[in-house]
CSV table of C-alpha atoms and ligand atoms in Angstrom, one decimal:
chain,number,residue,atom,x,y,z
P,1,MET,CA,0.0,0.0,0.0
P,2,ASP,CA,2.1,3.0,-1.2
P,3,MET,CA,-0.8,5.5,-1.1
P,4,ASP,CA,-0.7,8.2,1.5
P,5,ILE,CA,-3.6,7.1,3.8
P,6,ASP,CA,-4.2,8.2,7.4
P,7,MET,CA,-4.6,4.8,9.1
P,8,SER,CA,-5.2,6.3,12.6
P,9,LYS,CA,-8.9,5.4,12.5
P,10,VAL,CA,-8.5,2.2,10.5
P,11,THR,CA,-8.4,-1.3,12.1
P,12,VAL,CA,-7.3,-4.2,9.9
P,13,PHE,CA,-8.0,-7.5,11.6
P,14,ASP,CA,-5.1,-9.9,11.6
P,15,HIS,CA,-6.8,-12.6,13.6
P,16,PRO,CA,-6.0,-16.0,12.1
P,17,LEU,CA,-9.7,-17.1,12.1
P,18,ILE,CA,-10.7,-14.1,10.1
P,19,GLN,CA,-7.9,-14.5,7.7
P,20,HIS,CA,-8.7,-18.2,7.2
P,21,LYS,CA,-12.4,-17.4,6.6
P,22,VAL,CA,-11.6,-14.6,4.1
P,23,SER,CA,-9.4,-16.9,2.1
P,24,ILE,CA,-12.3,-19.4,1.6
P,25,LEU,CA,-14.6,-16.4,0.9
P,26,ARG,CA,-12.4,-15.3,-2.0
P,27,SER,CA,-12.3,-18.7,-3.8
P,28,VAL,CA,-14.3,-18.9,-7.0
P,29,ASP,CA,-15.3,-22.4,-5.9
P,30,THR,CA,-17.2,-21.2,-2.7
P,31,SER,CA,-21.0,-21.6,-3.1
P,32,SER,CA,-23.5,-18.8,-2.4
P,33,ASN,CA,-24.7,-20.8,0.6
P,34,GLN,CA,-21.2,-21.1,2.1
P,35,PHE,CA,-20.4,-17.4,1.1
P,36,ARG,CA,-23.4,-16.1,3.1
P,37,GLN,CA,-22.4,-18.2,6.1
P,38,LEU,CA,-18.8,-16.9,6.0
P,39,VAL,CA,-19.8,-13.3,5.6
P,40,GLU,CA,-22.0,-13.6,8.7
P,41,GLU,CA,-19.2,-15.4,10.7
P,42,ILE,CA,-16.5,-12.9,9.7
P,43,THR,CA,-18.8,-10.0,10.6
P,44,MET,CA,-19.5,-11.5,14.0
P,45,LEU,CA,-15.8,-11.8,14.7
P,46,MET,CA,-15.1,-8.2,13.5
P,47,CYS,CA,-18.1,-6.9,15.5
P,48,PHE,CA,-16.8,-8.5,18.7
P,49,GLU,CA,-13.5,-6.7,18.4
P,50,SER,CA,-14.9,-3.4,17.2
P,51,MET,CA,-17.1,-3.1,20.3
P,52,ARG,CA,-14.1,-3.2,22.6
P,53,ASP,CA,-14.5,0.6,23.4
P,54,LEU,CA,-18.2,0.4,24.5
P,55,PRO,CA,-18.6,2.0,27.9
P,56,LEU,CA,-19.6,-0.1,30.9
P,57,MET,CA,-21.2,0.7,34.2
P,58,ASP,CA,-21.6,-1.1,37.5
P,59,THR,CA,-24.6,-3.1,38.3
P,60,GLU,CA,-25.5,-5.2,41.3
P,61,VAL,CA,-26.3,-8.9,40.7
P,62,THR,CA,-27.4,-11.5,43.2
P,63,THR,CA,-25.8,-14.9,42.4
P,64,PRO,CA,-27.0,-18.1,44.1
P,65,MET,CA,-24.1,-17.4,46.5
P,66,CYS,CA,-24.1,-13.7,47.4
P,67,LYS,CA,-24.6,-10.2,46.1
P,68,THR,CA,-21.9,-8.7,43.9
P,69,THR,CA,-21.1,-5.7,41.8
P,70,THR,CA,-20.4,-6.5,38.1
P,71,LYS,CA,-20.4,-4.6,34.8
P,72,VAL,CA,-23.0,-4.1,32.1
P,73,LEU,CA,-23.1,-2.0,28.9
P,74,ALA,CA,-23.8,1.6,29.8
P,75,GLY,CA,-27.0,2.0,27.8
P,76,VAL,CA,-25.4,2.3,24.3
P,77,LYS,CA,-28.1,2.2,21.7
P,78,LEU,CA,-27.0,0.6,18.4
P,79,ALA,CA,-28.2,0.9,14.8
P,80,VAL,CA,-26.8,-1.3,12.1
P,81,VAL,CA,-27.2,0.2,8.6
P,82,PRO,CA,-26.4,-2.1,5.7
P,83,ILE,CA,-25.7,-0.6,2.3
P,84,LEU,CA,-28.0,-2.6,-0.1
P,85,ARG,CA,-27.6,-5.1,-1.3
P,86,ALA,CA,-24.4,-6.7,-0.2
P,87,GLY,CA,-24.3,-5.0,3.2
P,88,LEU,CA,-27.4,-7.0,4.1
P,89,GLY,CA,-25.3,-10.2,4.4
P,90,MET,CA,-23.5,-8.7,7.4
P,91,VAL,CA,-26.6,-7.6,9.4
P,92,GLU,CA,-27.2,-11.0,11.1
P,93,GLY,CA,-23.6,-11.1,12.3
P,94,VAL,CA,-24.1,-7.9,14.2
P,95,LEU,CA,-27.5,-8.9,15.5
P,96,HIS,CA,-26.2,-12.1,16.9
P,97,LEU,CA,-24.0,-10.1,19.3
P,98,VAL,CA,-26.3,-7.1,19.8
P,99,PRO,CA,-29.9,-8.4,19.4
P,100,SER,CA,-31.4,-5.2,20.5
P,101,ALA,CA,-29.9,-3.1,17.7
P,102,ARG,CA,-32.3,-1.3,15.3
P,103,VAL,CA,-31.8,-1.8,11.6
P,104,GLY,CA,-31.8,0.9,9.0
P,105,HIS,CA,-31.3,0.5,5.2
P,106,ILE,CA,-29.5,2.6,2.6
P,107,GLY,CA,-30.0,1.6,-1.0
P,108,LEU,CA,-27.2,2.6,-3.3
P,109,TYR,CA,-26.0,1.1,-6.6
P,110,ARG,CA,-22.9,1.8,-8.4
P,111,ASP,CA,-23.2,2.9,-12.1
P,112,HIS,CA,-21.2,0.3,-14.0
P,113,VAL,CA,-19.7,3.0,-16.3
P,114,THR,CA,-19.1,6.0,-14.1
P,115,LEU,CA,-18.7,4.0,-10.9
P,116,GLU,CA,-20.7,6.8,-9.2
P,117,PRO,CA,-23.2,5.6,-6.5
P,118,HIS,CA,-26.9,6.3,-6.9
P,119,GLU,CA,-29.3,6.5,-4.0
P,120,TYR,CA,-32.6,4.6,-4.3
P,121,TYR,CA,-33.6,4.1,-0.6
P,122,CYS,CA,-32.9,5.5,2.8
P,123,LYS,CA,-34.8,4.5,6.0
P,124,LEU,CA,-33.0,4.9,9.3
P,125,PRO,CA,-34.1,4.2,12.9
P,126,LYS,CA,-35.6,7.0,15.0
P,127,ASN,CA,-33.2,9.0,17.2
P,128,ILE,CA,-30.2,8.2,15.0
P,129,GLU,CA,-28.4,11.0,16.6
P,130,ASN,CA,-28.3,9.1,19.9
P,131,ARG,CA,-27.1,5.8,18.5
P,132,LEU,CA,-23.9,4.2,17.6
P,133,VAL,CA,-24.3,3.5,13.9
P,134,ILE,CA,-22.5,0.6,12.3
P,135,VAL,CA,-22.6,0.9,8.5
P,136,THR,CA,-22.0,-2.5,6.8
P,137,ASP,CA,-20.8,-3.3,3.3
P,138,PRO,CA,-18.5,-6.2,2.4
P,139,MET,CA,-16.7,-4.2,-0.3
P,140,LEU,CA,-15.0,-0.8,-0.1
P,141,ALA,CA,-13.8,-0.2,-3.7
P,142,THR,CA,-13.6,3.5,-4.9
P,143,GLY,CA,-15.3,4.4,-1.5
P,144,GLY,CA,-18.1,6.3,-3.3
P,145,SER,CA,-20.9,4.2,-1.8
P,146,ALA,CA,-19.5,4.3,1.7
P,147,CYS,CA,-18.9,8.0,1.6
P,148,ASP,CA,-22.4,8.7,0.3
P,149,ALA,CA,-24.1,6.4,2.8
P,150,ILE,CA,-22.2,8.1,5.7
P,151,LYS,CA,-23.1,11.5,4.3
P,152,LEU,CA,-26.8,10.5,4.3
P,153,ILE,CA,-26.6,9.3,7.9
P,154,LYS,CA,-24.9,12.5,9.0
P,155,GLU,CA,-27.5,14.7,7.2
P,156,ARG,CA,-30.1,12.9,9.3
P,157,GLY,CA,-28.3,13.6,12.5
P,158,GLY,CA,-26.0,10.5,12.9
P,159,ARG,CA,-22.8,11.5,14.8
P,160,HIS,CA,-21.1,8.4,16.1
P,161,ILE,CA,-20.5,6.1,13.1
P,162,LYS,CA,-18.3,3.1,12.5
P,163,PHE,CA,-17.9,1.6,9.0
P,164,MET,CA,-17.3,-2.2,8.7
P,165,CYS,CA,-16.3,-3.9,5.5
P,166,ILE,CA,-14.5,-7.2,4.7
P,167,ILE,CA,-12.3,-6.2,1.8
P,168,ALA,CA,-11.0,-2.7,1.3
P,169,ALA,CA,-9.1,-1.2,-1.6
P,170,PRO,CA,-6.4,1.4,-0.8
P,171,GLU,CA,-8.3,3.8,-3.1
P,172,GLY,CA,-11.5,3.4,-1.0
P,173,LEU,CA,-9.7,3.7,2.3
P,174,LYS,CA,-8.1,6.9,1.1
P,175,ALA,CA,-11.4,8.4,0.0
P,176,LEU,CA,-13.3,7.4,3.1
P,177,THR,CA,-10.7,8.5,5.7
P,178,GLU,CA,-10.3,11.9,3.9
P,179,LYS,CA,-14.1,12.6,3.5
P,180,HIS,CA,-15.1,11.3,6.9
P,181,PRO,CA,-12.0,11.5,9.2
P,182,ASP,CA,-14.2,11.0,12.3
P,183,VAL,CA,-15.5,7.6,11.2
P,184,GLU,CA,-13.8,4.5,12.6
P,185,VAL,CA,-13.2,2.0,9.8
P,186,TYR,CA,-12.9,-1.8,10.3
P,187,CYS,CA,-11.8,-4.3,7.6
P,188,ALA,CA,-10.6,-7.8,7.4
P,189,HIS,CA,-8.1,-7.2,4.7
P,190,VAL,CA,-6.6,-4.4,2.6
P,191,ASP,CA,-6.2,-5.6,-1.0
P,192,GLU,CA,-3.8,-4.5,-3.7
P,193,LYS,CA,-5.8,-2.2,-6.0
P,194,LEU,CA,-8.8,-1.6,-8.2
P,195,ASN,CA,-8.9,-2.8,-11.8
P,196,GLU,CA,-10.0,-0.6,-14.7
P,197,ASN,CA,-13.7,-1.5,-14.0
P,198,GLY,CA,-13.5,-0.5,-10.3
P,199,TYR,CA,-13.3,-4.1,-9.1
P,200,ILE,CA,-11.0,-5.0,-6.2
P,201,LEU,CA,-7.9,-7.1,-7.0
P,202,PRO,CA,-7.5,-9.9,-5.9
P,203,GLY,CA,-10.9,-9.2,-4.2
P,204,LEU,CA,-13.7,-11.7,-4.3
P,205,GLY,CA,-15.7,-10.6,-7.3
P,206,ASP,CA,-19.2,-9.0,-7.0
P,207,ALA,CA,-20.2,-9.5,-3.3
P,208,GLY,CA,-23.9,-8.8,-3.9
P,209,ASP,CA,-24.1,-11.4,-6.7
P,210,ARG,CA,-22.2,-14.0,-4.6
P,211,ILE,CA,-24.4,-13.5,-1.6
P,212,PHE,CA,-27.7,-13.6,-3.5
P,213,GLY,CA,-26.6,-16.0,-6.3
P,214,THR,CA,-27.7,-13.5,-9.0
P,215,LYS,CA,-24.9,-14.2,-11.5
Q,301,PRP,C1,-21.0,-2.9,-4.4
Q,301,PRP,C2,-20.6,-3.1,-3.0
Q,301,PRP,C3,-20.5,-1.7,-2.5
Q,301,PRP,C4,-20.0,-0.9,-3.7
Q,301,PRP,C5,-18.6,-0.7,-3.5
Q,301,PRP,O1,-22.4,-2.7,-4.6
Q,301,PRP,O2,-21.5,-3.9,-2.2
Q,301,PRP,O3,-21.8,-1.1,-2.1
Q,301,PRP,O4,-20.2,-1.8,-4.9
Q,301,PRP,O5,-18.1,0.1,-4.6
Q,301,PRP,P1,-17.6,1.6,-4.3
Q,301,PRP,O6,-16.7,1.6,-3.1
Q,301,PRP,O7,-16.8,1.8,-5.6
Q,301,PRP,O8,-18.8,2.5,-4.2
Q,301,PRP,P2,-23.1,-2.6,-6.0
Q,301,PRP,O9,-23.2,-1.1,-6.4
Q,301,PRP,O10,-22.5,-3.6,-6.9
Q,301,PRP,O11,-24.6,-3.0,-5.6
Q,301,PRP,P3,-25.2,-4.3,-5.1
Q,301,PRP,O12,-24.7,-4.6,-3.7
Q,301,PRP,O13,-26.7,-4.1,-5.1
Q,301,PRP,O14,-24.8,-5.4,-6.0
Q,302,URA,N1,-18.2,-4.2,-5.5
Q,302,URA,C1,-18.0,-5.5,-5.4
Q,302,URA,O1,-19.0,-6.2,-5.1
Q,302,URA,N2,-16.8,-6.0,-5.7
Q,302,URA,C2,-15.8,-5.3,-6.0
Q,302,URA,O2,-14.7,-5.8,-6.2
Q,302,URA,C3,-16.0,-3.9,-6.2
Q,302,URA,C4,-17.2,-3.4,-5.9
């Protein structure tokens, strides 16, 4: 990665389990069924680690033995917002860990020629300004979709935003960290580059098509 990227808000997961699962995910021989399962598992592992900074508070619990003071989450309200379509594949992974999270949706598709994102849907949970918002999309390519999705969330009041993807291109990381330097970014791997059609190399192909079996 010889691009000048501010990595201070970027976490790249080097956990062996994540790396192993990403390798299977990339393979052209992995079926849609297995692909969906792996996306969910990788998201769960990344989510676990990305929640490390959630605030805790004391609570009193009575065990069968005695009373004790322990910790619980300090009332953090969470929203998970997938970028349609492929981001949908990551939602269950977050919900397994935080079942009380609300779910919003942002519909964006990338024009195949210009690579510009086009918005077709946006519905976010109420009180988005008071929630920790986790935006999900397996692929960060040019970064156009992620930047626009985060802009839409900020325009509606969102303030505390994390972006979670599986594969990031250096070009996308540069665009995202420059446009939204306040957003924490989590990814499982930073790949080499984009090809002339805006696809990530080596990447994993079209994530939406692989999740939904549409190609
Ligand atoms: C893919 C992917 C991202 C976007 C990344 O979606 O899921 O949303 O491309 O590219 P970018 O960083 O250059 O914007 P796509 O537009 O193919 O839509 P889909 O998920 O509905 O297939
Ligand atoms: N979107 C994808 O699904 N894959 C890529 O490699 C780039 C954009």
